[in-house]
C-alpha cells in the first residue's frame, strides 16, 4: 500500500468503475422490478442539454482509459460507442478495467512531472502529470460516475451513498 | 510539484471547493437574471429523499475538512449548519479552504499508512490512510460537489463542465 501516481489513478478508477457497474446493475434490477424497459434509464438525463446515462458511462470509461494512457505514455484502446443495454455498458466498464489493470505500475514512475497536452476545442491545456491528475482526471471521472448515479436516483432507483462508495464490499 | 498525500488531498479539495464556489455564484447570478429567489435553488434536490443543494455544499465542506483532519491527525473545526443564502455557503467554503490551507504539508507525511477508523452507523470501517483517500475521501468530496452541480444544472443554471473543472482559471 504505497503512495504512487498509479495508486491515485488506476487504483482509484478501477474502484470507482466497479461501483459504477454495481449501481447500473441495481438500475437494471429496479427496471425489472418496476416493469419498465431499462432503456428508459439509459436515455434519461438531468437536463435537456446534458448527456444521457449511456453517454455518462461511456465518457467515464473513456476518461479513465485516456487519463491512464496519458500518464503512462501509451495510446489507449478505442472503443466504439454502440452500447444499447445495461449489460453492454457493464461489459464496456469491464474492458476498461481490463485495460487499466494491463498497464504496469512501473509505467507511472515519474509521471507526476510528465508534460501532458490536452486539446480542448480551440485551445490546448498544458499540465504536468500531477496537476493533470488533481484537476482534470480525478474530478472528471467522478463527475461522470456521480452524474450516472444521480440520473438513476432521479429516476427512482433505490440507491444510497453506500452503493456509490460500495464501502461494504471492499473497505 | 511533488506527489504526496497532501497534494492528493488538500490540493485536490481546495481546487474542487473553489470550483464549487464558482458554480454557486453562477447559480446566484442565474436566479437574479431569471428573477427568482436564489433560496429556491438552495432547497432543490434531485429526488425527494436526496439532500438539498444547501446540504450538499455543507457536506462537501465537512468531508473535505474531516478527511484532511483524519489524515493529518488533527481535530477538524466544527461549523454550524445554519446557512440560508448562497453568500453564506460561499463563506463556509472559504472557511473550509482556510482550514485546509492551515494544515502544514508536513503533517501528512506517512499518512498513507495511518490507521483510520470511520464510524458508519452500526459498524466501523477501518482503512489505511491511502485507501481512505482512494475509496472514501476523494469519491465522497466529488460526489457532493458534482451533485451540487447537477442540482443547479437541473434547475436551468447555464453551466458546463468547464465550470466544474474551472479549467480556464488555473490550467
Tab-separated table of C-alpha atoms in Angstrom:
chain	number	residue	atom	x	y	z
A	1	UNK	CA	0.000	0.000	0.000
A	2	UNK	CA	2.265	2.665	-1.348
A	3	UNK	CA	1.518	6.181	-2.474
A	4	UNK	CA	2.181	6.483	-6.197
A	5	UNK	CA	0.707	8.026	-9.316
A	6	UNK	CA	-0.541	4.540	-10.174
A	7	UNK	CA	-2.317	4.217	-6.813
A	8	UNK	CA	-4.030	7.588	-7.233
A	9	UNK	CA	-5.092	6.980	-10.827
A	10	UNK	CA	-5.553	3.348	-11.849
A	11	UNK	CA	-6.483	2.077	-8.399
A	12	UNK	CA	-8.980	4.904	-7.845
A	13	UNK	CA	-10.511	4.491	-11.289
A	14	UNK	CA	-10.789	0.699	-11.012
A	15	UNK	CA	-12.584	1.031	-7.707
A	16	UNK	CA	-14.921	3.774	-8.934
A	17	UNK	CA	-15.723	1.916	-12.176
A	18	UNK	CA	-16.536	-1.212	-10.175
A	19	UNK	CA	-19.014	0.849	-8.195
A	20	UNK	CA	-20.449	2.214	-11.439
A	21	UNK	CA	-21.137	-1.345	-12.632
A	22	UNK	CA	-22.772	-2.080	-9.309
A	23	UNK	CA	-25.167	0.883	-9.492
A	24	UNK	CA	-26.003	0.128	-13.131
A	25	UNK	CA	-26.896	-3.404	-12.172
A	26	UNK	CA	-29.115	-2.043	-9.430
A	27	UNK	CA	-30.732	0.139	-12.094
A	28	UNK	CA	-31.406	-2.898	-14.274
A	29	UNK	CA	-32.908	-4.767	-11.330
A	30	UNK	CA	-35.079	-1.776	-10.465
A	31	UNK	CA	-36.441	-1.545	-14.013
A	32	UNK	CA	-37.246	-5.235	-13.997
A	33	UNK	CA	-38.967	-4.975	-10.641
A	34	UNK	CA	-40.929	-1.866	-11.632
A	35	UNK	CA	-41.700	-3.443	-15.027
A	36	UNK	CA	-40.302	-0.934	-17.482
A	37	UNK	CA	-37.696	-1.189	-20.199
A	38	UNK	CA	-34.203	-0.448	-18.775
A	39	UNK	CA	-33.560	1.510	-21.987
A	40	UNK	CA	-35.691	4.246	-20.412
A	41	UNK	CA	-32.966	4.710	-17.831
A	42	UNK	CA	-30.236	4.681	-20.467
A	43	UNK	CA	-31.892	7.563	-22.333
A	44	UNK	CA	-32.522	9.607	-19.169
A	45	UNK	CA	-30.729	12.868	-18.443
A	46	UNK	CA	-30.906	15.586	-15.797
A	47	UNK	CA	-31.324	18.484	-18.216
A	48	UNK	CA	-32.201	18.595	-21.923
A	49	UNK	CA	-28.671	19.660	-22.822
A	50	UNK	CA	-26.873	17.179	-20.586
A	51	UNK	CA	-25.729	13.752	-21.697
A	52	UNK	CA	-27.803	10.602	-21.245
A	53	UNK	CA	-26.932	7.865	-18.799
A	54	UNK	CA	-25.412	5.806	-21.625
A	55	UNK	CA	-23.117	8.659	-22.597
A	56	UNK	CA	-22.134	9.359	-18.978
A	57	UNK	CA	-20.964	5.759	-18.640
A	58	UNK	CA	-19.122	5.808	-21.958
A	59	UNK	CA	-17.330	9.020	-21.016
A	60	UNK	CA	-16.425	7.762	-17.527
A	61	UNK	CA	-14.758	4.798	-19.225
A	62	UNK	CA	-13.050	6.931	-21.848
A	63	UNK	CA	-11.626	9.439	-19.406
A	64	UNK	CA	-10.357	6.659	-17.151
A	65	UNK	CA	-8.513	4.991	-20.004
A	66	UNK	CA	-7.285	8.137	-21.731
A	67	UNK	CA	-6.002	9.629	-18.462
A	68	UNK	CA	-4.277	6.359	-17.615
A	69	UNK	CA	-2.729	6.180	-21.063
A	70	UNK	CA	-1.515	9.785	-20.958
A	71	UNK	CA	0.111	9.321	-17.574
A	72	UNK	CA	1.721	6.056	-18.651
A	73	UNK	CA	2.799	7.351	-22.068
A	74	UNK	CA	0.640	4.906	-24.004
A	75	UNK	CA	-2.072	5.036	-26.626
A	76	UNK	CA	-5.395	3.946	-25.118
A	77	UNK	CA	-7.555	1.345	-26.873
A	78	UNK	CA	-10.508	2.812	-28.758
A	79	UNK	CA	-13.999	1.536	-28.032
A	80	UNK	CA	-16.955	2.075	-30.327
A	81	UNK	CA	-19.872	3.903	-28.754
A	82	UNK	CA	-22.519	1.357	-29.638
A	83	UNK	CA	-23.961	0.118	-26.345
A	84	UNK	CA	-27.724	-0.185	-26.182
A	85	UNK	CA	-28.202	-2.190	-22.981
A	86	UNK	CA	-27.036	-2.038	-19.396
A	87	UNK	CA	-25.289	-5.379	-19.874
A	88	UNK	CA	-23.281	-3.915	-22.733
A	89	UNK	CA	-22.325	-0.879	-20.651
A	90	UNK	CA	-21.219	-3.146	-17.823
A	91	UNK	CA	-19.137	-5.052	-20.377
A	92	UNK	CA	-17.545	-1.809	-21.569
A	93	UNK	CA	-16.649	-0.982	-17.991
A	94	UNK	CA	-15.115	-4.443	-17.718
A	95	UNK	CA	-12.998	-3.877	-20.845
A	96	UNK	CA	-11.907	-0.522	-19.449
A	97	UNK	CA	-10.880	-2.085	-16.146
A	98	UNK	CA	-9.009	-4.816	-18.028
A	99	UNK	CA	-7.049	-2.154	-19.890
A	100	UNK	CA	-6.297	-0.163	-16.730
A	101	UNK	CA	-5.037	-3.285	-14.999
A	102	UNK	CA	-2.891	-4.187	-18.002
A	103	UNK	CA	-0.715	-1.078	-17.620
A	104	UNK	CA	2.188	-1.876	-15.325
A	105	UNK	CA	2.576	0.317	-12.258
A	106	UNK	CA	6.177	0.944	-13.327
A	107	UNK	CA	4.921	2.885	-16.372
A	108	UNK	CA	3.681	5.611	-13.984
A	109	UNK	CA	7.017	6.223	-12.338
A	110	UNK	CA	7.886	9.882	-12.691
A	111	UNK	CA	4.559	10.631	-14.357
A	112	UNK	CA	3.872	13.442	-11.875
A	113	UNK	CA	6.381	15.513	-13.856
A	114	UNK	CA	5.328	14.355	-17.326
A	115	UNK	CA	4.180	17.105	-19.716
A	116	UNK	CA	0.603	16.499	-20.770
A	117	UNK	CA	-1.113	18.419	-23.527
A	118	UNK	CA	-4.852	18.279	-23.627
A	119	UNK	CA	-6.625	19.614	-26.706
A	120	UNK	CA	-9.921	21.242	-25.667
A	121	UNK	CA	-11.763	22.798	-28.554
A	122	UNK	CA	-9.736	25.679	-29.897
A	123	UNK	CA	-7.146	25.713	-27.172
A	124	UNK	CA	-4.745	23.250	-25.603
A	125	UNK	CA	-4.313	22.910	-21.873
A	126	UNK	CA	-0.846	22.024	-20.694
A	127	UNK	CA	-0.361	20.269	-17.400
A	128	UNK	CA	2.329	18.481	-15.511
A	129	UNK	CA	1.130	14.929	-14.771
A	130	UNK	CA	0.353	15.657	-11.127
A	131	UNK	CA	-1.846	18.681	-11.892
A	132	UNK	CA	-3.489	16.732	-14.704
A	133	UNK	CA	-4.446	14.070	-12.177
A	134	UNK	CA	-5.536	16.556	-9.482
A	135	UNK	CA	-7.508	18.970	-11.610
A	136	UNK	CA	-8.605	17.077	-14.662
A	137	UNK	CA	-8.579	13.285	-14.442
A	138	UNK	CA	-9.927	12.680	-10.925
A	139	UNK	CA	-12.649	15.363	-10.993
A	140	UNK	CA	-13.725	14.313	-14.470
A	141	UNK	CA	-14.057	10.598	-13.774
A	142	UNK	CA	-16.007	11.231	-10.587
A	143	UNK	CA	-18.134	13.833	-12.346
A	144	UNK	CA	-19.473	11.301	-14.837
A	145	UNK	CA	-19.872	8.462	-12.356
A	146	UNK	CA	-21.720	10.709	-9.899
A	147	UNK	CA	-23.922	12.021	-12.682
A	148	UNK	CA	-24.765	8.444	-13.680
A	149	UNK	CA	-25.707	7.803	-10.050
A	150	UNK	CA	-27.808	10.975	-9.937
A	151	UNK	CA	-29.670	10.055	-13.139
A	152	UNK	CA	-30.554	6.650	-11.678
A	153	UNK	CA	-31.502	8.170	-8.340
A	154	UNK	CA	-33.615	10.863	-10.007
A	155	UNK	CA	-35.453	8.046	-11.777
A	156	UNK	CA	-36.365	6.276	-8.584
A	157	UNK	CA	-33.666	3.628	-8.383
A	158	UNK	CA	-33.145	2.717	-4.739
A	159	UNK	CA	-29.516	3.711	-4.229
A	160	UNK	CA	-27.612	5.241	-1.355
A	161	UNK	CA	-24.135	6.616	-0.994
A	162	UNK	CA	-23.086	3.211	0.308
A	163	UNK	CA	-23.671	1.987	-3.269
A	164	UNK	CA	-21.632	4.806	-4.769
A	165	UNK	CA	-18.772	4.134	-2.363
A	166	UNK	CA	-19.545	0.452	-2.192
A	167	UNK	CA	-17.821	0.545	1.145
A	168	UNK	CA	-19.480	-2.652	2.263
A	169	UNK	CA	-17.713	-4.572	-0.438
A	170	UNK	CA	-14.137	-3.694	-0.053
A	171	UNK	CA	-13.443	-1.414	2.871
B	1	UNK	CA	5.008	19.891	-7.749
B	2	UNK	CA	5.589	16.750	-5.789
B	3	UNK	CA	3.399	13.703	-5.335
B	4	UNK	CA	2.313	13.484	-1.701
B	5	UNK	CA	-0.717	12.680	0.413
B	6	UNK	CA	-1.094	16.435	0.914
B	7	UNK	CA	-1.098	17.039	-2.847
B	8	UNK	CA	-3.758	14.385	-3.413
B	9	UNK	CA	-5.997	15.535	-0.567
B	10	UNK	CA	-5.706	19.207	0.417
B	11	UNK	CA	-4.669	20.466	-3.007
B	12	UNK	CA	-7.429	18.495	-4.739
B	13	UNK	CA	-10.069	19.588	-2.226
B	14	UNK	CA	-9.037	23.265	-2.344
B	15	UNK	CA	-9.289	23.263	-6.114
B	16	UNK	CA	-12.630	21.453	-6.151
B	17	UNK	CA	-14.101	23.688	-3.440
B	18	UNK	CA	-13.003	26.768	-5.370
B	19	UNK	CA	-14.931	25.429	-8.336
B	20	UNK	CA	-17.935	24.789	-6.098
B	21	UNK	CA	-17.940	28.467	-5.059
B	22	UNK	CA	-17.729	29.436	-8.707
B	23	UNK	CA	-20.752	27.366	-9.741
B	24	UNK	CA	-22.761	28.586	-6.734
B	25	UNK	CA	-22.048	32.163	-7.742
B	26	UNK	CA	-23.217	31.350	-11.252
B	27	UNK	CA	-26.377	29.943	-9.655
B	28	UNK	CA	-26.942	33.188	-7.753
B	29	UNK	CA	-26.423	35.224	-10.922
B	30	UNK	CA	-28.827	32.976	-12.812
B	31	UNK	CA	-31.551	33.414	-10.177
B	32	UNK	CA	-31.117	37.168	-10.289
B	33	UNK	CA	-31.252	37.216	-14.058
B	34	UNK	CA	-34.290	34.923	-14.189
B	35	UNK	CA	-35.904	36.884	-11.347
B	36	UNK	CA	-36.483	34.246	-8.709
B	37	UNK	CA	-35.316	33.883	-5.140
B	38	UNK	CA	-31.962	32.027	-5.021
B	39	UNK	CA	-33.345	30.187	-1.978
B	40	UNK	CA	-35.351	28.135	-4.474
B	41	UNK	CA	-32.080	26.681	-5.710
B	42	UNK	CA	-30.838	26.057	-2.169
B	43	UNK	CA	-33.908	23.957	-1.381
B	44	UNK	CA	-33.748	21.992	-4.636
B	45	UNK	CA	-32.903	18.297	-4.767
B	46	UNK	CA	-32.786	15.584	-7.430
B	47	UNK	CA	-35.035	13.119	-5.605
B	48	UNK	CA	-37.358	13.518	-2.629
B	49	UNK	CA	-35.035	11.502	-0.418
B	50	UNK	CA	-31.825	13.167	-1.513
B	51	UNK	CA	-30.259	16.157	0.208
B	52	UNK	CA	-30.890	19.743	-0.861
B	53	UNK	CA	-28.277	21.907	-2.527
B	54	UNK	CA	-27.538	23.594	0.808
B	55	UNK	CA	-26.843	20.259	2.459
B	56	UNK	CA	-24.705	19.044	-0.453
B	57	UNK	CA	-22.456	22.082	-0.031
B	58	UNK	CA	-22.289	21.710	3.750
B	59	UNK	CA	-21.339	18.043	3.415
B	60	UNK	CA	-18.733	18.717	0.720
B	61	UNK	CA	-17.103	21.146	3.156
B	62	UNK	CA	-17.394	18.775	6.095
B	63	UNK	CA	-15.906	15.787	4.307
B	64	UNK	CA	-13.034	17.891	2.985
B	65	UNK	CA	-12.149	19.101	6.453
B	66	UNK	CA	-12.779	15.854	8.315
B	67	UNK	CA	-10.768	13.828	5.795
B	68	UNK	CA	-7.940	16.351	5.972
B	69	UNK	CA	-8.007	16.287	9.753
B	70	UNK	CA	-8.018	12.472	9.903
B	71	UNK	CA	-5.071	12.208	7.552
B	72	UNK	CA	-3.143	14.885	9.431
B	73	UNK	CA	-4.030	13.540	12.875
B	74	UNK	CA	-5.957	16.646	13.918
B	75	UNK	CA	-9.416	17.537	15.154
B	76	UNK	CA	-11.288	19.485	12.472
B	77	UNK	CA	-13.078	22.740	13.331
B	78	UNK	CA	-16.829	22.377	13.701
B	79	UNK	CA	-19.139	24.601	11.676
B	80	UNK	CA	-22.787	25.146	12.474
B	81	UNK	CA	-25.181	24.200	9.705
B	82	UNK	CA	-27.047	27.494	9.578
B	83	UNK	CA	-26.519	28.874	6.087
B	84	UNK	CA	-29.592	30.302	4.373
B	85	UNK	CA	-28.049	32.135	1.417
B	86	UNK	CA	-25.599	31.378	-1.363
B	87	UNK	CA	-23.287	34.071	0.024
B	88	UNK	CA	-23.209	32.265	3.369
B	89	UNK	CA	-22.446	28.945	1.674
B	90	UNK	CA	-19.624	30.546	-0.265
B	91	UNK	CA	-18.319	31.919	3.047
B	92	UNK	CA	-18.456	28.418	4.566
B	93	UNK	CA	-16.444	27.119	1.636
B	94	UNK	CA	-13.969	29.923	2.270
B	95	UNK	CA	-13.642	28.963	5.951
B	96	UNK	CA	-13.131	25.346	4.908
B	97	UNK	CA	-10.404	26.274	2.454
B	98	UNK	CA	-8.751	28.432	5.131
B	99	UNK	CA	-8.671	25.431	7.453
B	100	UNK	CA	-7.319	23.105	4.765
B	101	UNK	CA	-4.560	25.572	3.936
B	102	UNK	CA	-3.695	25.968	7.626
B	103	UNK	CA	-2.628	22.332	7.971
B	104	UNK	CA	1.072	22.056	7.156
B	105	UNK	CA	2.012	19.627	4.392
B	106	UNK	CA	4.446	18.013	6.811
B	107	UNK	CA	1.506	16.754	8.916
B	108	UNK	CA	0.619	14.377	6.055
B	109	UNK	CA	3.970	12.671	5.905
B	110	UNK	CA	3.462	8.946	6.345
B	111	UNK	CA	-0.313	9.378	6.407
B	112	UNK	CA	-0.718	6.748	3.676
B	113	UNK	CA	-0.042	4.147	6.370
B	114	UNK	CA	-2.040	5.825	9.152
B	115	UNK	CA	-4.856	3.709	10.658
B	116	UNK	CA	-8.171	5.447	10.162
B	117	UNK	CA	-11.380	4.322	11.805
B	118	UNK	CA	-14.569	5.616	10.344
B	119	UNK	CA	-17.789	5.097	12.281
B	120	UNK	CA	-20.666	4.480	9.856
B	121	UNK	CA	-23.939	3.753	11.583
B	122	UNK	CA	-23.638	0.475	13.437
B	123	UNK	CA	-20.285	-0.510	12.039
B	124	UNK	CA	-16.840	0.979	11.793
B	125	UNK	CA	-14.796	0.929	8.630
B	126	UNK	CA	-11.070	0.636	9.078
B	127	UNK	CA	-8.736	1.907	6.442
B	128	UNK	CA	-5.107	2.685	5.979
B	129	UNK	CA	-4.735	6.368	5.054
B	130	UNK	CA	-4.099	5.662	1.382
B	131	UNK	CA	-7.216	3.514	0.946
B	132	UNK	CA	-9.220	6.059	2.937
B	133	UNK	CA	-8.164	8.712	0.435
B	134	UNK	CA	-8.742	6.497	-2.620
B	135	UNK	CA	-12.040	4.945	-1.700
B	136	UNK	CA	-13.671	7.291	0.748
B	137	UNK	CA	-12.404	10.861	0.824
B	138	UNK	CA	-11.903	11.616	-2.883
B	139	UNK	CA	-15.085	9.894	-4.143
B	140	UNK	CA	-17.134	11.459	-1.372
B	141	UNK	CA	-15.999	15.054	-1.879
B	142	UNK	CA	-16.527	14.819	-5.629
B	143	UNK	CA	-19.879	13.119	-5.102
B	144	UNK	CA	-21.298	16.111	-3.232
B	145	UNK	CA	-19.734	18.752	-5.451
B	146	UNK	CA	-20.977	17.018	-8.601
B	147	UNK	CA	-24.422	16.627	-7.086
B	148	UNK	CA	-24.470	20.348	-6.291
B	149	UNK	CA	-23.572	20.997	-9.932
B	150	UNK	CA	-26.278	18.614	-11.118
B	151	UNK	CA	-28.932	20.276	-8.939
B	152	UNK	CA	-28.050	23.675	-10.400
B	153	UNK	CA	-27.923	22.298	-13.932
B	154	UNK	CA	-31.234	20.502	-13.481
B	155	UNK	CA	-32.707	23.865	-12.458
B	156	UNK	CA	-31.607	25.596	-15.594
B	157	UNK	CA	-28.404	27.277	-14.478
B	158	UNK	CA	-26.172	27.728	-17.512
B	159	UNK	CA	-23.149	25.644	-16.517
B	160	UNK	CA	-20.801	23.414	-18.432
B	161	UNK	CA	-18.101	21.027	-17.400
B	162	UNK	CA	-15.609	23.861	-17.909
B	163	UNK	CA	-17.214	25.437	-14.829
B	164	UNK	CA	-16.952	22.248	-12.805
B	165	UNK	CA	-13.294	21.859	-13.758
B	166	UNK	CA	-12.804	25.591	-13.996
B	167	UNK	CA	-10.018	24.763	-16.382
B	168	UNK	CA	-9.974	28.263	-17.823
B	169	UNK	CA	-8.940	29.685	-14.486
B	170	UNK	CA	-5.983	27.678	-13.475
B	171	UNK	CA	-4.910	25.104	-16.027
